[in-house]
Structure formats: structure tokens, C-alpha cells
């Protein structure tokens, strides 16, 4: 049950004869921010006042007179300029709790309108090390899939692996001419990653060397212009503006020169790399040629691709396994290669794609940049592949909805992609770019290692587990008799470490950037997985201590007694699970669910401080409190599992 929607439905009936479009009015009914305003508050009387030509309080009174909600709520109160405050009846809360006692779904029903949703997430690029950006996509995407499934939708998770891009040309070139055989034999994926980086470095170096004189010239010209303007320009606003614009251009031109010089210096300070550059002139073009050959079906390059791919995929799978994440499909970019020519012909036949400066492009109104589906040299693009993918998902997978969990820096791409797909005839499907921000270091820049490389995922997971192990050890050593064997501790450290990383990501609004902070992530108090996991174990401990069999708890009489505000608040929180699930799925924001978990855990801790279970005044009260404890444990287990986070009975 979605409690908020239940309340809104009652209002919808009351409002039906008063307004034509009730939906936006219902949006203004929300859980109350402060308990003194009751449990729900309706704030629509003021905005409706103009529309209906009546005073807000009068409108509020009219709605309250029509509202049939006495089975759920105490009589409604009208406050201030026309707010309607509602307080649920204790009997209603208690009765709902006894209905859901013992239910792992906490009373959440399956949707009546299941959709067929494809969720595209993770999408790492093979042979480039997977980094924290891909971690965000992986963790958010998995939580969305799990929650959609829980709600009763049909979900296909698909990993759109980048296995066909320009990096393969670099790797093939590197493998042919620069490989270290011993290193390749020992760790092929590691060696391929090194080769990718090396070819990249050499090509950056060569292009910097080639461009430097031109860049220096451009900067010098700007500097001269600036000097001339400083002396001769007038002091009016226009001149000042012009001066500041030239200064800005010069500053950024200097920055570009500086970067090129740094790139050059770093290669020239390494004798071996510098020598390699001399023996491999024009490496960028040579690598590009290898990609073109691969895409054109060249047998040697395809053989190499087939040889490299399995190991690269295995390396990725190791990470997914550690994260406990599985995909229904992993159709990489290469899968769509045979379909790309047809995509372009079809777009041309419908007059959607046209030739422009030698390339084939789709122009979307309101976008300056064209959406290129075939480049001047005949190569298809990321865009062409994505269009083929949409066609496949629509026609073969019968998707009604496609979600793309991808960095927000790609929003322009998805905007153009969805617009093109709609024009192409796929407008009966829903598309959404589920975008997310960047993971930042404490220095406010994208998260990097000390050596300046992007942080590889494997080492990140290792560190999380090492840090978690310290917490687990300390906690268990504090006990009079430690409860965990060394193996148990290792298992719990995995659960805490991986859970900590996932939760830290999920509890931020996905569009914001966030700062990666180990200490905050694994803190045992506050809005962290660690806190929830320990809360879960604590409840399991209560049941062990009191020797209560949780499996039969709910089958006995489950009358719920709400004798204190703390019991009531906890019970109400537990009833809001369905509302938080629907809230999360409305715009695919996992933090809606973590907020609910955190508030519920907070309500539990206040309940537990105030209300003794063991020494409850009566057996009935003790039993009622045990049921609340049990439901809380289920709430934590179920809520965390939707986020892909595990728990343990003893920690
Ligand atoms: N491989 C891409 C990247 O690393 C992400 C793929 C996202 N999915 C898609 N269908 N475009 O940026």
C-alpha cells in the first residue's frame, strides 16, 4: 500500500466536483514536515483561491466537508490561511501494522500495470580500466533494476559494453609493435591496459609537439592584442568588455600552451618513452587505421579482437562478482556492428539523415551540433550504435521503456538520440537518461589516485574491505567474548566494505557531484550502510537474547499497542515503505529510498531508547514491541537488498 496515494485518492474524490484537473492539486498533499501539523498536510487552498474565486479557508472547509477519510484519520483540522492537517488514527496504524507483520514485502503490493523496462547501465570500455564513474552507473543501475522488479515490472538489465571503439585500434597497434611478451603471458589484461595507455601517451605527445608552435603563436597574438587594447582602448563599457574578453581568451590560450608543454616534458623526461615516439611517428593515425580495418572485417585484426575480448570480459566480471551484480544481457557495441549500415539507410530513406560536409547527420531542432551517424571516412559512430540498440530493444526485447544510467556529461547525446528515435518511429516507447554527477576527491577535483591516474575499481574495493575489516575487528574485540571467527570477520568486512561504497553513492541525489570520503562512508553512526547493517545485527541480537522465535512471532495474536509517540512514529514510518518505493521509481532517484531507510532507522533508535522490550509493562506490550522490532529488521533487510546491499545477523 502507498499510504500517501491512499490519502491523495480520498482528496481526489472530494475535489472532483471543484476542480477539473486534480493531479497537480494532489501533488500539494505531502507528509507533514513537523509532527505538530499531524501526519499529512494539504497546502492547495491558497493556490486554488484565485482559480475558484473564494477565500482559501473557505476552500479548505469545502474540501474537508466533502472528504471521506474518517476510517483512516482523525477529523481534519484547518490551520492558518487554509492548510489542511491530517492525523492518522492510532487504530488504523495499529491495524495496518498487524496486517503486514511477518510480511517481507512490508505490505507493498505488486503493480497492476507492469511495464517492460530495459535498463542500460555500467557500460565500461573494454581494455581501459573501469573507473569510479562506471561504478556510479553500476550501483545506481542495479538499485533501479532491483526496485523495479520488486514493484512487479519486467526488467532486462543490459550492459552496453564499449567493446568496439577506437581503443581497440590502439591496443592492436600496441600489441603488434610494443608488447612485452612476458607481461602479456602473465597478465594479458594488465598488459593491454598498459599498451592502451602507452599508445595514448605517445599520440598525445606527438600531437602536442606538432601543435605547439601554432598554439604559442595564437597565444602571442592575443597577448599583443591585449597590450594594444590596454593602451589605446577607450574607457566606455564596450571597450572594457572587449578588453576582458581578450584577456580571457589569452588566459585560456596560455593554459592550452602550458598543458601541451607539460605533456611534452613528461614524455621527454622518460628516455625510453621518448625513444619509442621517434620510432613510431604518426602513431595516432596508424592506430586509427587499425580500428578502420577491424570494423571493415580485416581477418587478422578480428582474430586479435577475438583473442583479447574474453580475458577483458573476465576481468570485468570479476568486479561484478565482487559487487554482487548480474546482468540479463551484456550485448556490447560490437553486437550491433552488422546492423549499422541499415540504420543509416533507413534514416536516409525517411529523410531524417542528410549529407553535410561529407558526413551523414540528423539535425534536431534546437540543437546546434548535428547528430552524426556516419563520419566522412565512412565510420559509424557511438550514435549509430545507440540507434541500432534502440531498434533491437524495441523490436526484439519489446521494451516499453528504456533507461540509460550514464554520466550527465552525455546528456546532449541522449537528448539527440531520443529525439532521433522518436522521429524514426519509436515514439511509442518511453526513454529516460538517468543521469548522475561526478565523484570528486577532497580537493574538489574528479577523484584521482596520488599518481594522478583515475582510480581503478579493483583497488578501490580492496581498500574498502581493508578499512571495513578494521571496524569489524575493533567492534568484535570490544566484546567480552568475541563472537566472530576470522572467516566470519572476513565475510562481514566484505559486506560492510562493499555496502559502504554502494550506499555512499546511492544516498546522494544522483545528479549532484559528491566527495569520496572513506571516513564518512564507513562511519558507524549517521546516514551510512554501516549504521543500518549494525542496526540490523542489533535487532537480531535482541531476539537471540530474549530467545524469541521470529518465525512464529507474527502468527500469534499480533495486536499492536501504540502507547508512546516513539512507537507511533516508528509504526508510521514502517507504513511509508510503499510510498518511498513509488517515490524512488517516479524519477529513478535511489536517495528517496535511502532517506526512508535512514528516517526509519532513526525512528527505531528513538523507540528503542525509550521503550523497553524486555521489561515492557505487560506481555501484550512486549509482544507488540517485538513485532515492531521484527518489522524493522525486515525493513532494513528488504530496503538494503533493493540497493544491492547485504546484511549479517552477527557483526
Ligand atoms: N561506454 C560508454 C562510456 O563509458 C557508456 C555507455 C552507455 N550506454 C549507451 N547505450 N550509450 O561512456
XYZ file of C-alpha atoms in Angstrom, residues 2 52 86 101 112 149 192 233 302 328 371-372 394 462 469 484 526 533 568 577 591 608-609 615:
24
model
C 1.134 3.514 -0.814
C -12.078 29.352 -7.674
C -4.475 15.242 8.905
C 3.575 -8.193 10.483
C -1.281 -3.540 -11.601
C 11.433 -5.842 -10.131
C 46.719 -4.493 -22.798
C 41.047 51.472 -25.977
C 39.317 -9.536 -35.941
C 20.482 -10.335 -18.009
C 23.908 14.129 -34.626
C 26.485 12.342 -36.783
C 12.033 -2.127 -29.218
C 40.258 -3.792 -1.830
C 37.943 -5.134 8.423
C 33.272 -13.880 15.107
C 24.780 8.623 10.549
C 23.857 -3.011 8.994
C 3.642 5.521 16.856
C 7.716 1.902 2.689
C 18.160 8.532 -2.418
C 14.490 1.506 21.364
C 15.922 4.112 23.755
C 10.695 -5.065 30.667
